[in-house]
mmCIF file with all atom_site columns, C-alpha atoms and ligand atoms in Angstrom:
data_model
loop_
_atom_site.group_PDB
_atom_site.id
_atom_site.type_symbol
_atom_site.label_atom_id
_atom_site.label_alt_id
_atom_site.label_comp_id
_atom_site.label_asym_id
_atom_site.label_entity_id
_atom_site.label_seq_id
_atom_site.pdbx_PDB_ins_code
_atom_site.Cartn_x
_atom_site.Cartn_y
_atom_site.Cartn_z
_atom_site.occupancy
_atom_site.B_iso_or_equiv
_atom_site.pdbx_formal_charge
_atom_site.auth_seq_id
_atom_site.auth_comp_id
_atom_site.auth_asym_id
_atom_site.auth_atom_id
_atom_site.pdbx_PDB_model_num
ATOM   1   C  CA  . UNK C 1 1   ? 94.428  123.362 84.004  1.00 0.00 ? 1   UNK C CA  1
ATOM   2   C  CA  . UNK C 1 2   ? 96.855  120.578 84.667  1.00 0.00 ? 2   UNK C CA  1
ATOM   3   C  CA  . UNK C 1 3   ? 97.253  117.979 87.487  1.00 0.00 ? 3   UNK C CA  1
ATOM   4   C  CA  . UNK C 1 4   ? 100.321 116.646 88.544  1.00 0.00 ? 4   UNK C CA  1
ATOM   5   C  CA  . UNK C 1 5   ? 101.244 114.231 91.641  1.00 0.00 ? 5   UNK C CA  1
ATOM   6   C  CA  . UNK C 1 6   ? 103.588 115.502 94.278  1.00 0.00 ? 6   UNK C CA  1
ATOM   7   C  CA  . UNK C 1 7   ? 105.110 113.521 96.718  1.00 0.00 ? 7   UNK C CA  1
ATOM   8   C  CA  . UNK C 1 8   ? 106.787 114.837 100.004 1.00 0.00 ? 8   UNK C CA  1
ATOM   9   C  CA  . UNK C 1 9   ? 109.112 111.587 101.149 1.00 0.00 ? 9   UNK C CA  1
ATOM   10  C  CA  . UNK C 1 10  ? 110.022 110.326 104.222 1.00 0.00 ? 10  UNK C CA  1
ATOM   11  C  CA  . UNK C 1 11  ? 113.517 112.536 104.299 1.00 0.00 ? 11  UNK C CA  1
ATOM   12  C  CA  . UNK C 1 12  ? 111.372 115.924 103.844 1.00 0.00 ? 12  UNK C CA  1
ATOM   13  C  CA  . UNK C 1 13  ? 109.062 114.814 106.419 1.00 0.00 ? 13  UNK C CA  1
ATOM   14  C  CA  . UNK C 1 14  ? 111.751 113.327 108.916 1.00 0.00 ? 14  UNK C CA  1
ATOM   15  C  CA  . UNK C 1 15  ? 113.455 116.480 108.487 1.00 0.00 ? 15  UNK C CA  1
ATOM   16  C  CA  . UNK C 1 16  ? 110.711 119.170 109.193 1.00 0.00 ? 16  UNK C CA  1
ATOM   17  C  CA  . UNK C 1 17  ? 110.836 120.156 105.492 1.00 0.00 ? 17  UNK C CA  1
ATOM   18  C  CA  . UNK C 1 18  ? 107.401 119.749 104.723 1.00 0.00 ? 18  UNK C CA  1
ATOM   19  C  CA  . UNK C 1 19  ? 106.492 123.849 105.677 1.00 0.00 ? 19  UNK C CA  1
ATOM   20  C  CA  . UNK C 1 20  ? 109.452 125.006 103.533 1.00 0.00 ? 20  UNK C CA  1
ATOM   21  C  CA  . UNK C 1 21  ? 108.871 122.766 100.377 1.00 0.00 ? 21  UNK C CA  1
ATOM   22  C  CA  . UNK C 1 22  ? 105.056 123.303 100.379 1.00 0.00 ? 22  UNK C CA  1
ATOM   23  C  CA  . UNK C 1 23  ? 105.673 127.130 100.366 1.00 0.00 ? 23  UNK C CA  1
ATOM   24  C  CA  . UNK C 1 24  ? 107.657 126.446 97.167  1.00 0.00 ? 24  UNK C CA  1
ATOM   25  C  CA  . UNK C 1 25  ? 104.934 124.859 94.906  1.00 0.00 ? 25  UNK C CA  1
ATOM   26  C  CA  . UNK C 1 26  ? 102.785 128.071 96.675  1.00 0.00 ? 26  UNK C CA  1
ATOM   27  C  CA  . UNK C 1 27  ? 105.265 130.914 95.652  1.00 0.00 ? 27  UNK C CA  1
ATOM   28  C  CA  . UNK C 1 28  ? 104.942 129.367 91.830  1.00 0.00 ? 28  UNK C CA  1
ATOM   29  C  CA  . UNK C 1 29  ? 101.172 130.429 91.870  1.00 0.00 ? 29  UNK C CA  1
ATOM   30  C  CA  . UNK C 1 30  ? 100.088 126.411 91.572  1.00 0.00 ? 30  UNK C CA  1
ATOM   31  C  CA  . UNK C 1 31  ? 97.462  125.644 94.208  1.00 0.00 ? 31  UNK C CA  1
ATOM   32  C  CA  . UNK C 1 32  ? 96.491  121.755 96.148  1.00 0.00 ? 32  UNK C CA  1
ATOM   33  C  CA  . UNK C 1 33  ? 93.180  120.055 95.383  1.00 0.00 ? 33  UNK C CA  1
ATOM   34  C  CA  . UNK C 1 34  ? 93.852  116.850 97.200  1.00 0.00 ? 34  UNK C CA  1
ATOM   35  C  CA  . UNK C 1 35  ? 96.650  116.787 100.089 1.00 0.00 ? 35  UNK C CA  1
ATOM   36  C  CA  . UNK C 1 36  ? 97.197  113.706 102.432 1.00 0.00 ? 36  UNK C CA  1
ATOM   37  C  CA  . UNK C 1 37  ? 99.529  112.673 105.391 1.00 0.00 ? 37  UNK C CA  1
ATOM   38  C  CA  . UNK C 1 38  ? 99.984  108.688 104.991 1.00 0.00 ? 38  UNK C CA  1
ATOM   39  C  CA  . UNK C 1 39  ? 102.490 106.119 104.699 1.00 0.00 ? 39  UNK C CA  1
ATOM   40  C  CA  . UNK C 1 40  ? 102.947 103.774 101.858 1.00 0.00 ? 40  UNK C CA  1
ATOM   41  C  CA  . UNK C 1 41  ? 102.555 100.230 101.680 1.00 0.00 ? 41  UNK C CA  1
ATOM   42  C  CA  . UNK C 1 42  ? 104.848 98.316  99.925  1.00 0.00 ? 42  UNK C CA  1
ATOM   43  C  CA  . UNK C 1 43  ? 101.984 97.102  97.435  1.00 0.00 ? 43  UNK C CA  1
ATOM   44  C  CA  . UNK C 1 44  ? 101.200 100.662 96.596  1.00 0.00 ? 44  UNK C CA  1
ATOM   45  C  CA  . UNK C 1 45  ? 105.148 101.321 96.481  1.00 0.00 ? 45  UNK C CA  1
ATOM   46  C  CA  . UNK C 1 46  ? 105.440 98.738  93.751  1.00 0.00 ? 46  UNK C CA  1
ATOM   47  C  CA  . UNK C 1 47  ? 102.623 99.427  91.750  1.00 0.00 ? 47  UNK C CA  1
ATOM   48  C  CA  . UNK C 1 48  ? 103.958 103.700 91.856  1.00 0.00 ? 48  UNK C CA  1
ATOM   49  C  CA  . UNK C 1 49  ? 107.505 102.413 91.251  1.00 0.00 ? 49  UNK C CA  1
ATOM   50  C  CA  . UNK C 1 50  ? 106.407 99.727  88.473  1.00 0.00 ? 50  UNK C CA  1
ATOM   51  C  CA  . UNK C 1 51  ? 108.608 101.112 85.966  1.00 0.00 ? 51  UNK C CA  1
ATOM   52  C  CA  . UNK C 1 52  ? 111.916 100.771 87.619  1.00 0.00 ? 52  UNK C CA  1
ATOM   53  C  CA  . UNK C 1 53  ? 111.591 96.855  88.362  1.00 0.00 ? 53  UNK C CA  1
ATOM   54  C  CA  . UNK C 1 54  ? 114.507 95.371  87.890  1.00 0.00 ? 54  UNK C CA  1
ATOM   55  C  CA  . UNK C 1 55  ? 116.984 98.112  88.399  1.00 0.00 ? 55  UNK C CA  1
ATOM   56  C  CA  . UNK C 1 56  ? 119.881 98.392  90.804  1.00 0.00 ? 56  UNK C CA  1
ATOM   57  C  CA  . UNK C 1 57  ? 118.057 100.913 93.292  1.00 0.00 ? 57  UNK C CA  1
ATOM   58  C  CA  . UNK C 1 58  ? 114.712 99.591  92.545  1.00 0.00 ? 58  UNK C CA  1
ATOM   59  C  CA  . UNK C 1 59  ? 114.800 97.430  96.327  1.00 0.00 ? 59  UNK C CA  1
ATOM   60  C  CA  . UNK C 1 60  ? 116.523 100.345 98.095  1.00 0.00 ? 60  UNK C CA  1
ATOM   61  C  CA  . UNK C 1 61  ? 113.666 102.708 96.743  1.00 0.00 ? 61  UNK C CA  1
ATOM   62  C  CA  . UNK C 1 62  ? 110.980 100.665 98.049  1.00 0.00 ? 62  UNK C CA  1
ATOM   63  C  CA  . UNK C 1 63  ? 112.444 100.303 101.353 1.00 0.00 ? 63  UNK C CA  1
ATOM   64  C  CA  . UNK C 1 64  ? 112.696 104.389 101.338 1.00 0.00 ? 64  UNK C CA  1
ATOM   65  C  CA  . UNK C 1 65  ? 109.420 105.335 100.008 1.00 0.00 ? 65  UNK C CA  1
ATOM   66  C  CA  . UNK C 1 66  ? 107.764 102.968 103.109 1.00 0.00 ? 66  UNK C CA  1
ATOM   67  C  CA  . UNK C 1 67  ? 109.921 103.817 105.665 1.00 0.00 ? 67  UNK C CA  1
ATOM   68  C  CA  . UNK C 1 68  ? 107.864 106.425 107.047 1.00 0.00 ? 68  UNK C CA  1
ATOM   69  C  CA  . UNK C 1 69  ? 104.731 109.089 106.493 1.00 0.00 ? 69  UNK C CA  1
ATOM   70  C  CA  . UNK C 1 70  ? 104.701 110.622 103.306 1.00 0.00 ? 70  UNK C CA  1
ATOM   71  C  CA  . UNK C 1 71  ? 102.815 114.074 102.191 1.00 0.00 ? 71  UNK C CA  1
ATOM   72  C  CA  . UNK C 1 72  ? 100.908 113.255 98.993  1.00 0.00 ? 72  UNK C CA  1
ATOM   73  C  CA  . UNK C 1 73  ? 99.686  116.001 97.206  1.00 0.00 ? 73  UNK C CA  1
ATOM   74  C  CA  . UNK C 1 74  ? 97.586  116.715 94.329  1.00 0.00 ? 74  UNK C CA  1
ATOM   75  C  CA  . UNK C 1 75  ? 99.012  119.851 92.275  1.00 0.00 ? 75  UNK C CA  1
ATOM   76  C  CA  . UNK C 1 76  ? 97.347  121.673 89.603  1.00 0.00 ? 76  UNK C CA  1
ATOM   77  C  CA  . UNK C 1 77  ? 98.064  124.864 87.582  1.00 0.00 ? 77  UNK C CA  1
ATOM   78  C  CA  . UNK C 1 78  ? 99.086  125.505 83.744  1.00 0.00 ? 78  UNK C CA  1
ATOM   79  C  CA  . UNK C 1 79  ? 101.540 123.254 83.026  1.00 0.00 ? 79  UNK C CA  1
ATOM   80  C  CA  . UNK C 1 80  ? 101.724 121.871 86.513  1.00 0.00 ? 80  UNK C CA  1
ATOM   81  C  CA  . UNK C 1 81  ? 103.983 119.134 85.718  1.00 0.00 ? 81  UNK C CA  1
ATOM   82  C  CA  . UNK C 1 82  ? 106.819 120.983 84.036  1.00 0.00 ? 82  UNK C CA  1
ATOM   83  C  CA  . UNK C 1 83  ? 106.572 123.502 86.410  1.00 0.00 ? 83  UNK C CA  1
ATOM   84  C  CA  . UNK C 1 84  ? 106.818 120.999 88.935  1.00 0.00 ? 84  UNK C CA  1
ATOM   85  C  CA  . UNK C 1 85  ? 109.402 119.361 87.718  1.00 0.00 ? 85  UNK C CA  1
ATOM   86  C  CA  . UNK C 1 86  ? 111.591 122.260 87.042  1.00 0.00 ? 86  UNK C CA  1
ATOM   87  C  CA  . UNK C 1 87  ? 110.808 123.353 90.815  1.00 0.00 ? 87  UNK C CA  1
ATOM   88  C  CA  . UNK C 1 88  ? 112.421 119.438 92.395  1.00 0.00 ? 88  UNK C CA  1
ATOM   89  C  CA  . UNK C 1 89  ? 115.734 119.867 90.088  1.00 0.00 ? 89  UNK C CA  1
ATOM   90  C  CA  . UNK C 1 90  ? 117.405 117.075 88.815  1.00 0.00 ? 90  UNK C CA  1
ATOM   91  C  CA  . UNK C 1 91  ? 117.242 113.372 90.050  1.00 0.00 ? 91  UNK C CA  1
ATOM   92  C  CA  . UNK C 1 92  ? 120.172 113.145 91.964  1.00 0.00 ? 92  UNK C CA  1
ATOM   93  C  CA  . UNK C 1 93  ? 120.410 116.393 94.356  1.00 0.00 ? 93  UNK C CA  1
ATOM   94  C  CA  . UNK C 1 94  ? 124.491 116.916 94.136  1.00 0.00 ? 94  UNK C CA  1
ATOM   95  C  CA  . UNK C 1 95  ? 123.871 117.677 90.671  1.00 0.00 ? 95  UNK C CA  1
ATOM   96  C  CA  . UNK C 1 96  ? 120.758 119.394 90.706  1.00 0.00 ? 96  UNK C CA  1
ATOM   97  C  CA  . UNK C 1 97  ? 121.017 122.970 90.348  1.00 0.00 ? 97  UNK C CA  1
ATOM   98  C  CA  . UNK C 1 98  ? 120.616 125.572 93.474  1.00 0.00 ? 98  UNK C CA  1
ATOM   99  C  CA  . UNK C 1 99  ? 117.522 127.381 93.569  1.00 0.00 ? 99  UNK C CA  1
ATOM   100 C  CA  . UNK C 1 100 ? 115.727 123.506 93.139  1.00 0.00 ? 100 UNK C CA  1
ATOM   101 C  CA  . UNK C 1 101 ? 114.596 121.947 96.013  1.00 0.00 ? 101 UNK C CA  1
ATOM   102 C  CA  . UNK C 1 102 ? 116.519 118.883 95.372  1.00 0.00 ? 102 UNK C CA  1
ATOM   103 C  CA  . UNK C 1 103 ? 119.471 121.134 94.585  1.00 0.00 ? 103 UNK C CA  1
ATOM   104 C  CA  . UNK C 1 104 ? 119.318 123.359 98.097  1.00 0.00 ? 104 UNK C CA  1
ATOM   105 C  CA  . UNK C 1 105 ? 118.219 120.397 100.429 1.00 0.00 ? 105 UNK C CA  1
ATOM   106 C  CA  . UNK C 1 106 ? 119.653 117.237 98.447  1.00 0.00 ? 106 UNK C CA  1
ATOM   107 C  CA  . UNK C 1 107 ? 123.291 115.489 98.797  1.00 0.00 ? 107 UNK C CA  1
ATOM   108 C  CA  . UNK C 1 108 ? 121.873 111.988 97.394  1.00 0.00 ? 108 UNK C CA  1
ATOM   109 C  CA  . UNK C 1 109 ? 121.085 109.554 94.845  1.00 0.00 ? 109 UNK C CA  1
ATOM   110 C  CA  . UNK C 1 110 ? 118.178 108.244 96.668  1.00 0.00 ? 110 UNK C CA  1
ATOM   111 C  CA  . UNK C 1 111 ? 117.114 110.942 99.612  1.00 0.00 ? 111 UNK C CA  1
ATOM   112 C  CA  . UNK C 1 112 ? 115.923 113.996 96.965  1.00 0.00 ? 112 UNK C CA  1
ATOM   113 C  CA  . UNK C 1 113 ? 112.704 115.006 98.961  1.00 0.00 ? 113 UNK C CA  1
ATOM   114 C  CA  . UNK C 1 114 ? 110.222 115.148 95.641  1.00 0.00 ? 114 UNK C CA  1
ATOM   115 C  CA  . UNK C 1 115 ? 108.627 113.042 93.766  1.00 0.00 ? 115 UNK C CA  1
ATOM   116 C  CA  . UNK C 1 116 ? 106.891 114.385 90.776  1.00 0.00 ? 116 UNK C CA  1
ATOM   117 C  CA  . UNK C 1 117 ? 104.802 112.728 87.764  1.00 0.00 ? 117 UNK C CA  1
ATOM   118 C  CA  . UNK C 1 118 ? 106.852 113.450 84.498  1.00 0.00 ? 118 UNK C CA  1
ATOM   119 C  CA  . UNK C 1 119 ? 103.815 113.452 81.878  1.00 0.00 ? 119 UNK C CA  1
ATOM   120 C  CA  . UNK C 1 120 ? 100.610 113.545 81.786  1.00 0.00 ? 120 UNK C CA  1
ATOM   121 C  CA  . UNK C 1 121 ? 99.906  109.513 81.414  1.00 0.00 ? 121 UNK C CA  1
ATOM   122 C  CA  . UNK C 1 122 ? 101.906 108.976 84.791  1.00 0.00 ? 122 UNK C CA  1
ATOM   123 C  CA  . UNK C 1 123 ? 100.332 112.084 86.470  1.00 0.00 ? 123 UNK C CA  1
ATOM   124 C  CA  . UNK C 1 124 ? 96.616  110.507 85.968  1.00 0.00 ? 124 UNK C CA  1
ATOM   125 C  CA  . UNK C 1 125 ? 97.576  107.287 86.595  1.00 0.00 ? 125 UNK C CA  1
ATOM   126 C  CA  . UNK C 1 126 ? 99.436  108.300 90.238  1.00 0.00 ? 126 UNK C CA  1
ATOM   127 C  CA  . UNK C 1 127 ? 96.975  110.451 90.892  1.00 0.00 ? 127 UNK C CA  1
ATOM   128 C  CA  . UNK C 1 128 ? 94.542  107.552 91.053  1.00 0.00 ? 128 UNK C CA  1
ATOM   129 C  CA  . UNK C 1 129 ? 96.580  105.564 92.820  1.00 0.00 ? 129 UNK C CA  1
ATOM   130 C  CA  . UNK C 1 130 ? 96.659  107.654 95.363  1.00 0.00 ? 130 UNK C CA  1
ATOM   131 C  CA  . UNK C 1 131 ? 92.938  109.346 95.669  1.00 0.00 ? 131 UNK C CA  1
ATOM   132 C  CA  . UNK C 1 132 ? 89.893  108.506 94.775  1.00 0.00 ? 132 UNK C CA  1
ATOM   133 C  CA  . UNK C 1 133 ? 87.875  110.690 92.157  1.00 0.00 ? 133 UNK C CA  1
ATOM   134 C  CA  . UNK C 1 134 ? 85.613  111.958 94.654  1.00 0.00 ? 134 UNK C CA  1
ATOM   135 C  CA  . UNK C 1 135 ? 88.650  112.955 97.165  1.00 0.00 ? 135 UNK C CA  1
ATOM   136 C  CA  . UNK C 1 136 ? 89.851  115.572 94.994  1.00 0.00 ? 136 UNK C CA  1
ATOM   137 C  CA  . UNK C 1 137 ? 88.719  119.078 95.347  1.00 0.00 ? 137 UNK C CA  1
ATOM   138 C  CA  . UNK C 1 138 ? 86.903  121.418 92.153  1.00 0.00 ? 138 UNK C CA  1
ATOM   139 C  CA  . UNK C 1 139 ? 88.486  124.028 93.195  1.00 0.00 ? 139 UNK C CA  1
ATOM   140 C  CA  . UNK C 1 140 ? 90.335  127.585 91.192  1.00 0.00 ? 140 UNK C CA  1
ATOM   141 C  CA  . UNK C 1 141 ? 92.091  129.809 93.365  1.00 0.00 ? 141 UNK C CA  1
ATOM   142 C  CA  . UNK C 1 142 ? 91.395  133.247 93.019  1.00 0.00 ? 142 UNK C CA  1
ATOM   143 C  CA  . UNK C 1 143 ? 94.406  134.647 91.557  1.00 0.00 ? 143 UNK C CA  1
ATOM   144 C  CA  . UNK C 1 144 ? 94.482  132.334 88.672  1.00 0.00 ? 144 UNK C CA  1
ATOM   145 C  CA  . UNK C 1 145 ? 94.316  134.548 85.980  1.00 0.00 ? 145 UNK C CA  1
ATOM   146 C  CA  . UNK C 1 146 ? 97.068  136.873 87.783  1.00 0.00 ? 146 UNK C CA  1
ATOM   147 C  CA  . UNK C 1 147 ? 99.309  133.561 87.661  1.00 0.00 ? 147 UNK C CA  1
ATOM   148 C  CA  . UNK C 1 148 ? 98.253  131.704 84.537  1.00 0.00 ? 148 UNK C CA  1
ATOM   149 C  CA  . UNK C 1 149 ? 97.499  133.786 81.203  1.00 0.00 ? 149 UNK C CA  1
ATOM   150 C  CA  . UNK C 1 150 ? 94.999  132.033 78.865  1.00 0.00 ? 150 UNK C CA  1
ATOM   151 C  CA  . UNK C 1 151 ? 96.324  133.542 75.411  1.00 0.00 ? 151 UNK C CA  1
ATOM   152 C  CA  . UNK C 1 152 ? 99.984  133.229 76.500  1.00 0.00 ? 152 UNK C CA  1
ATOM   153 C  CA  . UNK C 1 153 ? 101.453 134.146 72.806  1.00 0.00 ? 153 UNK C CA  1
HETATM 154 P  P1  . IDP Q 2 .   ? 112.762 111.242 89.371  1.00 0.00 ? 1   IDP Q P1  1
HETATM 155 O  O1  . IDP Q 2 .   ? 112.269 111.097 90.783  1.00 0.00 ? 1   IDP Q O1  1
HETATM 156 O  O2  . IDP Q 2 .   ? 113.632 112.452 89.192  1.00 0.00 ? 1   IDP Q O2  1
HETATM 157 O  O3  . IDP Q 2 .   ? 111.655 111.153 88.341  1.00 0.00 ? 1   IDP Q O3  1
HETATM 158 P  P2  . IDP Q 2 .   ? 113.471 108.515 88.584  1.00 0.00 ? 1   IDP Q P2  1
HETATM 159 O  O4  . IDP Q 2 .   ? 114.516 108.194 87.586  1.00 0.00 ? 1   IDP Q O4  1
HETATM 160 O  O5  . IDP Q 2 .   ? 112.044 108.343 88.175  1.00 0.00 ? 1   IDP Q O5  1
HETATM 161 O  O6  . IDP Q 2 .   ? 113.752 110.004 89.097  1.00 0.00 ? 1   IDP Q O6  1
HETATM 162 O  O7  . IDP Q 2 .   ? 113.765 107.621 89.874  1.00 0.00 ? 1   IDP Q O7  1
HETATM 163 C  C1  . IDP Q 2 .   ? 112.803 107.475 90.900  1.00 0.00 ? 1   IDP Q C1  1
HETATM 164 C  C2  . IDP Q 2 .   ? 113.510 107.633 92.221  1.00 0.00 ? 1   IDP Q C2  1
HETATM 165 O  O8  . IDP Q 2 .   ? 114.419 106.554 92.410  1.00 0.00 ? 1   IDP Q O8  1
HETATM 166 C  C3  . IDP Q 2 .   ? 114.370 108.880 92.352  1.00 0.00 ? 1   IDP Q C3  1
HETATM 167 O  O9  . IDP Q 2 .   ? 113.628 110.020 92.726  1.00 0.00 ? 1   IDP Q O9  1
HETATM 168 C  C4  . IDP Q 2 .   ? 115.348 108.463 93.436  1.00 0.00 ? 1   IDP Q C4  1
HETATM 169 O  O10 . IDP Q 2 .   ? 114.746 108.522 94.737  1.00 0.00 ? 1   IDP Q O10 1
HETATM 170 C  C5  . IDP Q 2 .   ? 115.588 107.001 93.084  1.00 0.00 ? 1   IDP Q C5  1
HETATM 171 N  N1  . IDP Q 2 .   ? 116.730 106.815 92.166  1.00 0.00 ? 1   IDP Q N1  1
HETATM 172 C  C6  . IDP Q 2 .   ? 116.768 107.059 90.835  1.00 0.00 ? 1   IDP Q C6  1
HETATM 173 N  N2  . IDP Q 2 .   ? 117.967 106.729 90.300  1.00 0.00 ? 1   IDP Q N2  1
HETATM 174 C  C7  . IDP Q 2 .   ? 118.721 106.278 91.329  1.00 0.00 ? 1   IDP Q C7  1
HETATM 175 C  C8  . IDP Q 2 .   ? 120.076 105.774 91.425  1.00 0.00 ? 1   IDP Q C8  1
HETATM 176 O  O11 . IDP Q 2 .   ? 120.827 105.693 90.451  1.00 0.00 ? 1   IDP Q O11 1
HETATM 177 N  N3  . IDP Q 2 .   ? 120.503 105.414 92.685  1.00 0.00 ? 1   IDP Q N3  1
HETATM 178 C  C9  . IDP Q 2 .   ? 119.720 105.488 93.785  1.00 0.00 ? 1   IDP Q C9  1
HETATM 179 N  N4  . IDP Q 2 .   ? 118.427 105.932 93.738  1.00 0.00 ? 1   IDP Q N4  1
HETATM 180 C  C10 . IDP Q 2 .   ? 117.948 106.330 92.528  1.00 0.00 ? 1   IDP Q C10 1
HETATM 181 MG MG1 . MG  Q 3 .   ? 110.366 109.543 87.897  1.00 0.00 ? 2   MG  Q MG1 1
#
């Protein structure tokens, strides 16, 4: 089973989203170990956002992602992260497609709701950004093998 960082930002949260976008990750059959209400720092914004240093957007996103409280949630399933991924939509939510989260509640560049890890080295290394090993729950939800089928051929 995979683990995958989710972020709610502050646009999902400042617009009541958080119910509606939660519900989505449930309906897929993934299920939450670790979930917390919080807002970023700027030093944990810039050590999450490392990799874009130095781009155009990279100062706007930083002022975004601390602007407000944040739902940070750790995601697992099979294949959380694609699945996860394919659930937000593209980056930018006017192109993402409708049925996506970012494509039903996005209009942006920047304001797209989601954040998601993209592979399994990011997804380990946000997740411990973000909780400590001992904050995250052992936990399989019952349905699991109704969701996620082991010899998938
Ligand atoms: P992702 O969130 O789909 O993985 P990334 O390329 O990793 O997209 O970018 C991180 C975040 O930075 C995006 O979710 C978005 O909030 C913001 N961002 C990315 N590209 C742009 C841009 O061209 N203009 C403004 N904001 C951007
Ligand atoms: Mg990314």
């Amino acid at each position: 089973m995979e683990r995958t960082l989710i972020i709610l930002k502050p646009d999902c949260v400042q617009r009541r989203l958080i119910g509606r976008i939660i519900q989505r990750f449930e309906d897929k059959g993934l299920s939450f170990c670790g979930m917390k209400l919080m807002t970023i720092s700027r030093e944990l914004a810039e050590k999450h956002y490392a990799p874009h240093k130095g781009k155009p957007f990279y100062p706007p996103l930083i002022d975004y992602i601390t602007s407000g409280p944040v739902v940070v949630i750790a995601v697992q399933g099979d294949r959380a992260i694609e699945i996860c991924r394919t659930l937000m939509g593209k980056t930018f939510g006017f192109e993402a497609a409708p049925g996506t989260i970012r494509g039903d509640f996005g209009a942006s560049k920047s304001l797209n709701l989601v954040h998601g890890s993209d592979s399994p080295a990011s997804a380990e290394a946000e997740i411990a950004l973000y909780f400590k090993p001992g904050e995250l729950l052992d936990f399989r939800s019952a349905d699991h093998r109704w969701v996620f089928v082991e010899n998938d051929v």
